[in-house]
mmCIF file of C-alpha atoms and ligand atoms in Angstrom:
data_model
loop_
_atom_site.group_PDB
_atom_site.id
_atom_site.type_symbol
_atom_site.label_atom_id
_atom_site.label_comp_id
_atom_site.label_asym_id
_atom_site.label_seq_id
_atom_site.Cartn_x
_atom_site.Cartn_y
_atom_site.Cartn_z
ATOM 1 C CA UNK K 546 0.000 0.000 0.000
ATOM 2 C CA UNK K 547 2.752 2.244 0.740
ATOM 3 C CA UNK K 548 4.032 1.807 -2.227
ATOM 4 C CA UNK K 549 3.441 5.553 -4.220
ATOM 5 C CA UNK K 550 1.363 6.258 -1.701
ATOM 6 C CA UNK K 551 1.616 8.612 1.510
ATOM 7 C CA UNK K 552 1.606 7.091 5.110
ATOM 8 C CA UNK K 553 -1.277 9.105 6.356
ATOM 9 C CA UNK K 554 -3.331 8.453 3.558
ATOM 10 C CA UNK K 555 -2.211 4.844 3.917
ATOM 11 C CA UNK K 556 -3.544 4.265 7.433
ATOM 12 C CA UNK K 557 -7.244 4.087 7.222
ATOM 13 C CA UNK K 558 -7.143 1.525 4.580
ATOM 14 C CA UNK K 559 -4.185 -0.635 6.427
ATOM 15 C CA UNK K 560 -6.328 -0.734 9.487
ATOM 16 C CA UNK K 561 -9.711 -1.767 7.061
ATOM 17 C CA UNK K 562 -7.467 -4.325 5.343
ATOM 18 C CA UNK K 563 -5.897 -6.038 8.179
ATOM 19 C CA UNK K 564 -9.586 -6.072 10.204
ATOM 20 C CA UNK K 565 -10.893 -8.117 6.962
ATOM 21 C CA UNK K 566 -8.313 -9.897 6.343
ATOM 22 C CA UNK K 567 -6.269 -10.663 9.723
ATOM 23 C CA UNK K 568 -4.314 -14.061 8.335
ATOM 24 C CA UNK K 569 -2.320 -15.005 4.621
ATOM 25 C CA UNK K 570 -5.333 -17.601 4.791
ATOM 26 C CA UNK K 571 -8.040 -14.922 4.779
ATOM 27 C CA UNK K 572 -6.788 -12.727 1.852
ATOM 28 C CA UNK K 573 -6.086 -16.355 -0.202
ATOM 29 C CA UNK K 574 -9.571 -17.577 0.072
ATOM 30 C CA UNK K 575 -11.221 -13.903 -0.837
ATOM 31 C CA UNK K 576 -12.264 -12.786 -4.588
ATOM 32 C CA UNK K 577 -11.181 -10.256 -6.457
ATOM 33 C CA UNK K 578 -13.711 -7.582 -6.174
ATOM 34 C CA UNK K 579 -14.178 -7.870 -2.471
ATOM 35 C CA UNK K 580 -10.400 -6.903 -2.120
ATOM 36 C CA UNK K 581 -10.698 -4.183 -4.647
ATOM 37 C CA UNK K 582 -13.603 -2.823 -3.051
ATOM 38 C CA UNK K 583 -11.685 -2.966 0.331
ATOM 39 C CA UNK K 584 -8.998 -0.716 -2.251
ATOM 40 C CA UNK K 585 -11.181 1.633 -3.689
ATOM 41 C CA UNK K 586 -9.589 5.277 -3.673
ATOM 42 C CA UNK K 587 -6.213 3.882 -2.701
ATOM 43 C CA UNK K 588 -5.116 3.744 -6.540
ATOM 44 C CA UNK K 589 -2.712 1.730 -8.560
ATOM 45 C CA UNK K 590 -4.945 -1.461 -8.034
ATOM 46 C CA UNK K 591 -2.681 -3.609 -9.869
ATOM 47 C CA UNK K 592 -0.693 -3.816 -6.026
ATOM 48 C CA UNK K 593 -4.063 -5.177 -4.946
ATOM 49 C CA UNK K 594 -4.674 -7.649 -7.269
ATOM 50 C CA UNK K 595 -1.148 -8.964 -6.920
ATOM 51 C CA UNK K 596 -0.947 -8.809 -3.825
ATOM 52 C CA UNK K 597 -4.269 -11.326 -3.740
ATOM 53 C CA UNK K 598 -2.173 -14.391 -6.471
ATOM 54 C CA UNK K 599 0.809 -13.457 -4.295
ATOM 55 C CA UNK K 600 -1.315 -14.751 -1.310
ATOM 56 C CA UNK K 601 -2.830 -17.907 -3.116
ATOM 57 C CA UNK K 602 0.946 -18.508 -4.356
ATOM 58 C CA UNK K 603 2.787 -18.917 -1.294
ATOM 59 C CA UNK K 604 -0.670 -20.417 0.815
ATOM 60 C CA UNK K 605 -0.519 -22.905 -1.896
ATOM 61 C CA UNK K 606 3.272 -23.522 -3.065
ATOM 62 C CA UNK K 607 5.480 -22.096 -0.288
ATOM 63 C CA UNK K 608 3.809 -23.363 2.424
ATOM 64 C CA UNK K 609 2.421 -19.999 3.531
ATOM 65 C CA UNK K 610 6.246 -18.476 3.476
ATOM 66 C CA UNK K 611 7.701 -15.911 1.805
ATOM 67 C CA UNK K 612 10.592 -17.377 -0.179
ATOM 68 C CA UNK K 613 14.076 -16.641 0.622
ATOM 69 C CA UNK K 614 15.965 -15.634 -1.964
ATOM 70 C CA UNK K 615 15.571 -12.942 -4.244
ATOM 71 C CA UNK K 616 15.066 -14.871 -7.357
ATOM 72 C CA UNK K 617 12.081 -16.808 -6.181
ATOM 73 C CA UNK K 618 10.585 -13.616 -4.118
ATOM 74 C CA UNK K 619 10.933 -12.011 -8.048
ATOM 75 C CA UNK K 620 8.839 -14.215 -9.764
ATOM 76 C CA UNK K 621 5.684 -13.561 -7.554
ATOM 77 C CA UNK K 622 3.951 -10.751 -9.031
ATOM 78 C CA UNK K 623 4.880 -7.034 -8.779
ATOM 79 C CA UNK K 624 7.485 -7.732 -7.390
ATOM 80 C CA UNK K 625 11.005 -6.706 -8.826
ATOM 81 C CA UNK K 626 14.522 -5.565 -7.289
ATOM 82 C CA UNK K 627 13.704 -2.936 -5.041
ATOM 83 C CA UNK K 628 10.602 -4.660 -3.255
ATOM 84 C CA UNK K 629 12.366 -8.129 -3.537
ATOM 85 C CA UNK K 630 15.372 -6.982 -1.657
ATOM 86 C CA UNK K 631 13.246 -4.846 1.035
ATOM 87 C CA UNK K 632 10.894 -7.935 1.889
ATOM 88 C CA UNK K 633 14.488 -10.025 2.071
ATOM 89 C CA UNK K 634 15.866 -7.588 4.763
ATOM 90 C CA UNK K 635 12.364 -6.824 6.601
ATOM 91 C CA UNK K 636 11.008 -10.424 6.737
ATOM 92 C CA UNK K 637 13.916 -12.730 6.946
ATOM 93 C CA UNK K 638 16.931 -9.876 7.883
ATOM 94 C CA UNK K 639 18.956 -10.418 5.021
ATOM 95 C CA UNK K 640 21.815 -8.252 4.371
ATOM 96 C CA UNK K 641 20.085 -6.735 1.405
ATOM 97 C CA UNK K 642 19.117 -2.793 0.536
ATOM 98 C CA UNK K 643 16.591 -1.593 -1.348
ATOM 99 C CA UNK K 644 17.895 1.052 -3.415
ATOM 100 C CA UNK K 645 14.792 3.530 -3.767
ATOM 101 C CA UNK K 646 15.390 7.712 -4.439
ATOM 102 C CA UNK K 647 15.882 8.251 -0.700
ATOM 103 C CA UNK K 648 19.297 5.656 -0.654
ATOM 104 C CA UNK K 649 20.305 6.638 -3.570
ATOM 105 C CA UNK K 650 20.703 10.397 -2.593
ATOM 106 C CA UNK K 651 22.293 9.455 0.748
ATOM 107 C CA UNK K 652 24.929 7.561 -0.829
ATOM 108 C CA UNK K 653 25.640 9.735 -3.523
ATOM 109 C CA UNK K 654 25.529 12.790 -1.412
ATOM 110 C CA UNK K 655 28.367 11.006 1.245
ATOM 111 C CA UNK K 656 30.555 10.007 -2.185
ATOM 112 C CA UNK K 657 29.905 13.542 -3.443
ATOM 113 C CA UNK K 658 28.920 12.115 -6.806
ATOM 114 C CA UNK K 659 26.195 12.229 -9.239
ATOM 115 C CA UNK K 660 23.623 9.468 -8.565
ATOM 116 C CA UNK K 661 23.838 8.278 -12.195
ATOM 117 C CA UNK K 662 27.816 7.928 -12.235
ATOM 118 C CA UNK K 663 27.339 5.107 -9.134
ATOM 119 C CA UNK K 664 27.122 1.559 -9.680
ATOM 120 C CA UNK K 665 24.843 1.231 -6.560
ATOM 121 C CA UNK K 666 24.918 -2.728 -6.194
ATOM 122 C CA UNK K 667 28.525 -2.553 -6.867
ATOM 123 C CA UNK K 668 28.964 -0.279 -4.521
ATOM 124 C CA UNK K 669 26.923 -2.099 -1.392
ATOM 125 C CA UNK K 670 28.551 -5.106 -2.666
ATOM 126 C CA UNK K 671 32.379 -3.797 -2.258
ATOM 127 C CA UNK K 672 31.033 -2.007 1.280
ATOM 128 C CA UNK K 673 29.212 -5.164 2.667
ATOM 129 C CA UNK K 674 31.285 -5.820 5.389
ATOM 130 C CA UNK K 675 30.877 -3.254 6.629
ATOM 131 C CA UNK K 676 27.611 -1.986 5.774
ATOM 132 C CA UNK K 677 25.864 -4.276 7.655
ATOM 133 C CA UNK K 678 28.197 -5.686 10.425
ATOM 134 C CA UNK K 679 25.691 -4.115 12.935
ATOM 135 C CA UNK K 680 23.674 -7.752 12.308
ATOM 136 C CA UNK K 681 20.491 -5.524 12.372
ATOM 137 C CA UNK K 682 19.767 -5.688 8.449
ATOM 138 C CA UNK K 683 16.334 -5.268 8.795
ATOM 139 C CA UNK K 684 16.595 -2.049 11.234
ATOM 140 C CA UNK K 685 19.459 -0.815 8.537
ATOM 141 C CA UNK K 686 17.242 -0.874 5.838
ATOM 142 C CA UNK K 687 14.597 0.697 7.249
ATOM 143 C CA UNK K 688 16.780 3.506 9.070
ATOM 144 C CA UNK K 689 17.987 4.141 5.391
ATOM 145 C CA UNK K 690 15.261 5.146 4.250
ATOM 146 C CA UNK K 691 14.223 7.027 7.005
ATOM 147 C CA UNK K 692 17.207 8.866 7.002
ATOM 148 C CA UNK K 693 17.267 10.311 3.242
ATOM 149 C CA UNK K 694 13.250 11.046 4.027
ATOM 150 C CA UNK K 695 14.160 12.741 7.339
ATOM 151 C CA UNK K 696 17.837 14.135 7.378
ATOM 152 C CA UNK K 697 19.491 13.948 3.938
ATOM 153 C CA UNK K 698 16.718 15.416 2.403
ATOM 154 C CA UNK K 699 16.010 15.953 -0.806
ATOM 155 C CA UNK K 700 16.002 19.651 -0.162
ATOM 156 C CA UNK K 701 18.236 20.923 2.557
ATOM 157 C CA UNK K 702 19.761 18.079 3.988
ATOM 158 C CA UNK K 703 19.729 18.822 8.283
ATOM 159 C CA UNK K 704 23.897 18.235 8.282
ATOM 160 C CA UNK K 705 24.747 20.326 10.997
ATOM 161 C CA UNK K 706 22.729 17.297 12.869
ATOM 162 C CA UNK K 707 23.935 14.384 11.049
ATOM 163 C CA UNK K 708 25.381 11.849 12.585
ATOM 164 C CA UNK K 709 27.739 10.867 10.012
ATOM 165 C CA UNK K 710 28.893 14.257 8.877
ATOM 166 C CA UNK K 711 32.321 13.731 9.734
ATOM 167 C CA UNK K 712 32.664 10.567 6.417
ATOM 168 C CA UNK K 713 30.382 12.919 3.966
ATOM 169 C CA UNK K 714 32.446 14.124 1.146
ATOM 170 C CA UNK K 715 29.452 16.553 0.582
ATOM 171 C CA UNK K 716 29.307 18.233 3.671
ATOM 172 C CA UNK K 717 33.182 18.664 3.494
ATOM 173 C CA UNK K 718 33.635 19.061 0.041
ATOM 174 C CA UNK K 719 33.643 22.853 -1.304
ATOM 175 C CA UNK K 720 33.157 21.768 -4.620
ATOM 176 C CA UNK K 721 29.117 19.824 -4.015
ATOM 177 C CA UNK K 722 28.473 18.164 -6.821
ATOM 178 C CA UNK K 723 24.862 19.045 -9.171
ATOM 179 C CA UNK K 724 21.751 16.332 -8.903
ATOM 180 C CA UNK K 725 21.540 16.589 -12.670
ATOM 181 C CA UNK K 726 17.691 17.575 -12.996
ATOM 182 C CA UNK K 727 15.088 14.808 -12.991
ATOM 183 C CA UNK K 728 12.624 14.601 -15.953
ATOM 184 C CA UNK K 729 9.518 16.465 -15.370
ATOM 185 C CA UNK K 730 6.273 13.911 -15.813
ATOM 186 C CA UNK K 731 5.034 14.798 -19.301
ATOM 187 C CA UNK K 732 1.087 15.705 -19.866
ATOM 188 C CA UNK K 733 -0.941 13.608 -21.727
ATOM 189 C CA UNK K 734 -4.070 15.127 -22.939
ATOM 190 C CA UNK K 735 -7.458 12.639 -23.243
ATOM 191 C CA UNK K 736 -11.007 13.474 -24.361
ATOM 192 C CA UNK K 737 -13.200 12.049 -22.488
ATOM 193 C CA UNK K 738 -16.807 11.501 -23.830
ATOM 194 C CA UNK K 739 -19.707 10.625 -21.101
ATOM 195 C CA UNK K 740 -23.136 9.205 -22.829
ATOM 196 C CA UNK K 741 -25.567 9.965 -20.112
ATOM 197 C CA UNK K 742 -28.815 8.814 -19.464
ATOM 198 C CA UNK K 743 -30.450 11.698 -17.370
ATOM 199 C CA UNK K 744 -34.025 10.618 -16.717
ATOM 200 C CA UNK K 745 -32.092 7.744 -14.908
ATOM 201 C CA UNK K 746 -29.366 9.143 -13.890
ATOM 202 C CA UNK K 747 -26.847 6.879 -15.384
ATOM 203 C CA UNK K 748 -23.693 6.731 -17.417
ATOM 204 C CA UNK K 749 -22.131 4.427 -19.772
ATOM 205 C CA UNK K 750 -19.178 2.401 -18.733
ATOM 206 C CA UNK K 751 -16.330 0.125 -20.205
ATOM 207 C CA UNK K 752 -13.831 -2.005 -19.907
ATOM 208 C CA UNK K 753 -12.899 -2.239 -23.638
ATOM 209 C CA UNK K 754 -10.111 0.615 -23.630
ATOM 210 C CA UNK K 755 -6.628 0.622 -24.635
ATOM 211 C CA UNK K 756 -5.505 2.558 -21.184
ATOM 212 C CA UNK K 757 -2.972 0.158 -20.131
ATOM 213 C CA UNK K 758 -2.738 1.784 -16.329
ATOM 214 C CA UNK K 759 -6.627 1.198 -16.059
ATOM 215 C CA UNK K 760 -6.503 -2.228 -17.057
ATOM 216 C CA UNK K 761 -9.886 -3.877 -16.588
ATOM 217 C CA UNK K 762 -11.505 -1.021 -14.779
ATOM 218 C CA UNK K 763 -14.859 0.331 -15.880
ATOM 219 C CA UNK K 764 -14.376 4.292 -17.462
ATOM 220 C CA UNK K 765 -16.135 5.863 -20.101
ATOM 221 C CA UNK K 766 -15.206 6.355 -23.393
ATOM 222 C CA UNK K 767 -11.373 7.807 -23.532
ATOM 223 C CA UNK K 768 -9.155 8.687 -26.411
ATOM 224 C CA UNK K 769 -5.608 10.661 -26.670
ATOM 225 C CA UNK K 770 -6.490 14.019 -27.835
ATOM 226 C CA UNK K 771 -4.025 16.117 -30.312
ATOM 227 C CA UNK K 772 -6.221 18.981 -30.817
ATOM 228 C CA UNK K 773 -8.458 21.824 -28.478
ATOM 229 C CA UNK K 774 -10.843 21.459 -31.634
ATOM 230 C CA UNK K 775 -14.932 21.284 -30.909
ATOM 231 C CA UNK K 776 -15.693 17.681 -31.487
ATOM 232 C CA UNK K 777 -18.963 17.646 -32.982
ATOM 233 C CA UNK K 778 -22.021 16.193 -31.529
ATOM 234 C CA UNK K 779 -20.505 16.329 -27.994
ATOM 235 C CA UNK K 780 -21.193 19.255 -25.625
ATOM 236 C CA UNK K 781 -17.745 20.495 -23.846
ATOM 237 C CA UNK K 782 -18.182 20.199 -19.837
ATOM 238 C CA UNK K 783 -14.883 21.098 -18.123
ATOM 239 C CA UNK K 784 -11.043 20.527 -18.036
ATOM 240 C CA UNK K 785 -9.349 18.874 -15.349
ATOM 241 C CA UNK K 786 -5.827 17.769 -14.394
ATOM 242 C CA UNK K 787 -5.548 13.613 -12.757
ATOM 243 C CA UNK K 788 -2.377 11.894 -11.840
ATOM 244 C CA UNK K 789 -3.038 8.538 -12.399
ATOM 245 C CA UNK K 790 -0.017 5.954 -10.894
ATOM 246 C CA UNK K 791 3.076 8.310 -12.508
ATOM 247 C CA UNK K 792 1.089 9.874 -15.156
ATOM 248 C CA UNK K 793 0.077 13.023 -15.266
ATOM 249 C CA UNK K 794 -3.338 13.718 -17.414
ATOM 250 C CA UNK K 795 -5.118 16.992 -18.898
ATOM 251 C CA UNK K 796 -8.566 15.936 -19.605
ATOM 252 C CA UNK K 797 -11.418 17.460 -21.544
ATOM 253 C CA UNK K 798 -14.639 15.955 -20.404
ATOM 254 C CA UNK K 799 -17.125 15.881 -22.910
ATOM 255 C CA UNK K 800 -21.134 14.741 -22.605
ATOM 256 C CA UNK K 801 -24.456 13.986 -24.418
ATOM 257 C CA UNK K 802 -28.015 13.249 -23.186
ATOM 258 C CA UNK K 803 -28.429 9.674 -25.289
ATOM 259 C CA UNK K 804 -30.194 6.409 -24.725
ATOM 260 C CA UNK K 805 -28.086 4.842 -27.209
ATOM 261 C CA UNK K 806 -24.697 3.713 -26.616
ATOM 262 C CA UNK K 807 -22.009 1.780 -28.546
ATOM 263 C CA UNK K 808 -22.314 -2.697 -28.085
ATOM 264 C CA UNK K 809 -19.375 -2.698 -25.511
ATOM 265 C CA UNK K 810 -20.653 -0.373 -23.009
ATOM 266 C CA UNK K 811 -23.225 -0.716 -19.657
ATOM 267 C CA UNK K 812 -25.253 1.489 -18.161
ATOM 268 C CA UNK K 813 -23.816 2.365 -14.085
ATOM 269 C CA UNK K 814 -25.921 4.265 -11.816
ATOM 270 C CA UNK K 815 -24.193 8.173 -11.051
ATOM 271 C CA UNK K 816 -24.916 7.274 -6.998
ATOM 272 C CA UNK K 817 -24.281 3.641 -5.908
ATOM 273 C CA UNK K 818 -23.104 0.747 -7.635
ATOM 274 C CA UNK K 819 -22.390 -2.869 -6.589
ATOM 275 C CA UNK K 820 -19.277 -3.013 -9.172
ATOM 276 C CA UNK K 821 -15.807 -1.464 -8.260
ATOM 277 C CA UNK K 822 -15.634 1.781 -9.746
ATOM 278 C CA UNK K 823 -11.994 3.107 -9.600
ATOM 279 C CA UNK K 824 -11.529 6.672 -8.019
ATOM 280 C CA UNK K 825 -10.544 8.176 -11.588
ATOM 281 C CA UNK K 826 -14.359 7.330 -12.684
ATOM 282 C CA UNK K 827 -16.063 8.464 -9.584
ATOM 283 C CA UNK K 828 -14.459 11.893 -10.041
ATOM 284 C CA UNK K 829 -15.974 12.019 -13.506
ATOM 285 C CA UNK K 830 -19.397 11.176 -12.062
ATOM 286 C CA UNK K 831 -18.955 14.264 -9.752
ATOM 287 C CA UNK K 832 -18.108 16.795 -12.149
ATOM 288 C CA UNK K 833 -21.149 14.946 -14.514
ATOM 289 C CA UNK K 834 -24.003 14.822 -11.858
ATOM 290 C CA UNK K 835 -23.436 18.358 -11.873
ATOM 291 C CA UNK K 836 -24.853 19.408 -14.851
ATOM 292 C CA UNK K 837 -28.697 20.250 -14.902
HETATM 293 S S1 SF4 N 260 26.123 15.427 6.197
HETATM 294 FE FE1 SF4 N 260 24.395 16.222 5.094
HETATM 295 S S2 SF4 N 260 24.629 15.534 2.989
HETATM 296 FE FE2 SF4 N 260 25.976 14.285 4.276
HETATM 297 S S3 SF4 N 260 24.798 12.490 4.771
HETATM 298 FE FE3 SF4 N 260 24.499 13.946 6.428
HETATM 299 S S4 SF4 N 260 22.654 15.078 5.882
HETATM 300 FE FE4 SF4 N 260 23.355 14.008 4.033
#
């Protein structure tokens, strides 16, 4: 869950998740809907359904246990180098790092180098010894990260209190070395198009689109725009700016009043619905249960 996502917003659905389904056993044996449902508003729901076949996996080939080495812990799904290594330290203390944006920048900072001239698991590899001699690799890991999120920061690093001020090349060094820039998220712009039935107060919904990130989910009728033009036959409702999972999107949400819609679509009710409806869609029903 944490994953992307913010601690605080995290918490309420932790607590909801862990109430529902206290045991490995309990998330194995539920369906897919109920646990998306459980996820709704949480976003990238691809962690949620993998994290339901992860569960079935290891209830039903691993004996309930997480594997223990990194290239069996890879081939459950989602799960790559960075997770791989942090469930290695955190469940079974291996002496393993997950190298996320916070590591990265402390290491590079204490070298004085430029994240992308470091060989990072070349560079834990040579320094094992003594990286984790403490025996504590699952504390290390975790104080890692908290340490680039809390004292090496991204923006003014607190090294008048760091502990280990006295090793950093950067905090000696006159000469700091330049993060080159990270690339700025580039828009995409959609069209949305919303066939609404308003005596009933309904939309229409599918999951026939070619939006990889909202895989199977029910939306309405997208497509990449490359113009501002009028589209003719649609009425022009509002614009509106959506991260979805790292993408950033600039929408133009479109609408008619029409009982007919195309062979792959449903009708879904603008209030309540039984089916998950992921957070992107709801937001569209709000702005569309506005108009008159
Ligand atoms: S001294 Fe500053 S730059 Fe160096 S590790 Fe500590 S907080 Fe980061």
């Amino acid at each position: 869950m944490l994953q992307q996502t913010q601690v605080k917003t995290v918490i309420p659905y932790f607590k909801a998740f862990i109430l529902k389904y206290p045991t490995l056993k309990s998330l194995s044996l539920s369906s897919e809907t109920r646990v998306l449902k459980l996820w709704e508003g949480l976003g990238y729901y691809r962690r949620a359904r993998n994290l339901l076949i992860t569960s079935k996996i290891l209830i039903n080939e691993h004996n309930s246990k997480l594997p223990k080495s990194l290239i069996n812990i890879k081939k459950l799904p989602g799960i790559g180098d960075y997770t791989g290594n942090a469930l290695l330290a955190f469940i079974h203390d291996h002496p393993t790092i997950a190298i996320d944006g916070n590591v990265k920048r402390v290491f590079s900072r204490v070298l004085n180098k430029n994240e992308n001239e470091i060989d990072f698991n070349k560079l834990i590899e040579i320094n094992k010894k003594n990286l984790f001699k403490t025996k504590r690799n699952s504390d290390f890991v975790e104080a890692l990260m908290e340490f680039g999120a809390l004292i090496c920061k991204p923006k003014e690093p607190k090294c008048y209190s760091c502990s280990i001020k006295n090793t950093c090349k950067y905090f000696k060094s006159d000469k700091k070395f330049k993060q080159t820039k990270i690339l700025k998220v580039k828009t995409k712009k959609y069209n949305i198009f919303c066939y609404i039935d308003k005596m009933k107060n309904k939309i229409a919904l599918t999951k026939k689109h070619n939006l990889g990130f909202l895989d199977k989910f029910y939306i309405p009728l997208i497509r990449e725009s490359h113009s501002n033009k009028k589209i003719k036959n649609w009425i022009f409702h509002s614009n509106f700016k959506n991260f979805i999972s790292n993408k950033k999107l600039n929408i133009n949400l479109y609408y008619k009043f029409s009982l007919k819609i195309p062979s792959q679509y449903q009708w879904f009710s603008l209030k309540k619905n039984n089916e998950f409806i992921p957070s992107f869609t709801k937001k569209i029903f709000k702005q569309i249960s506005k108009i008159n």
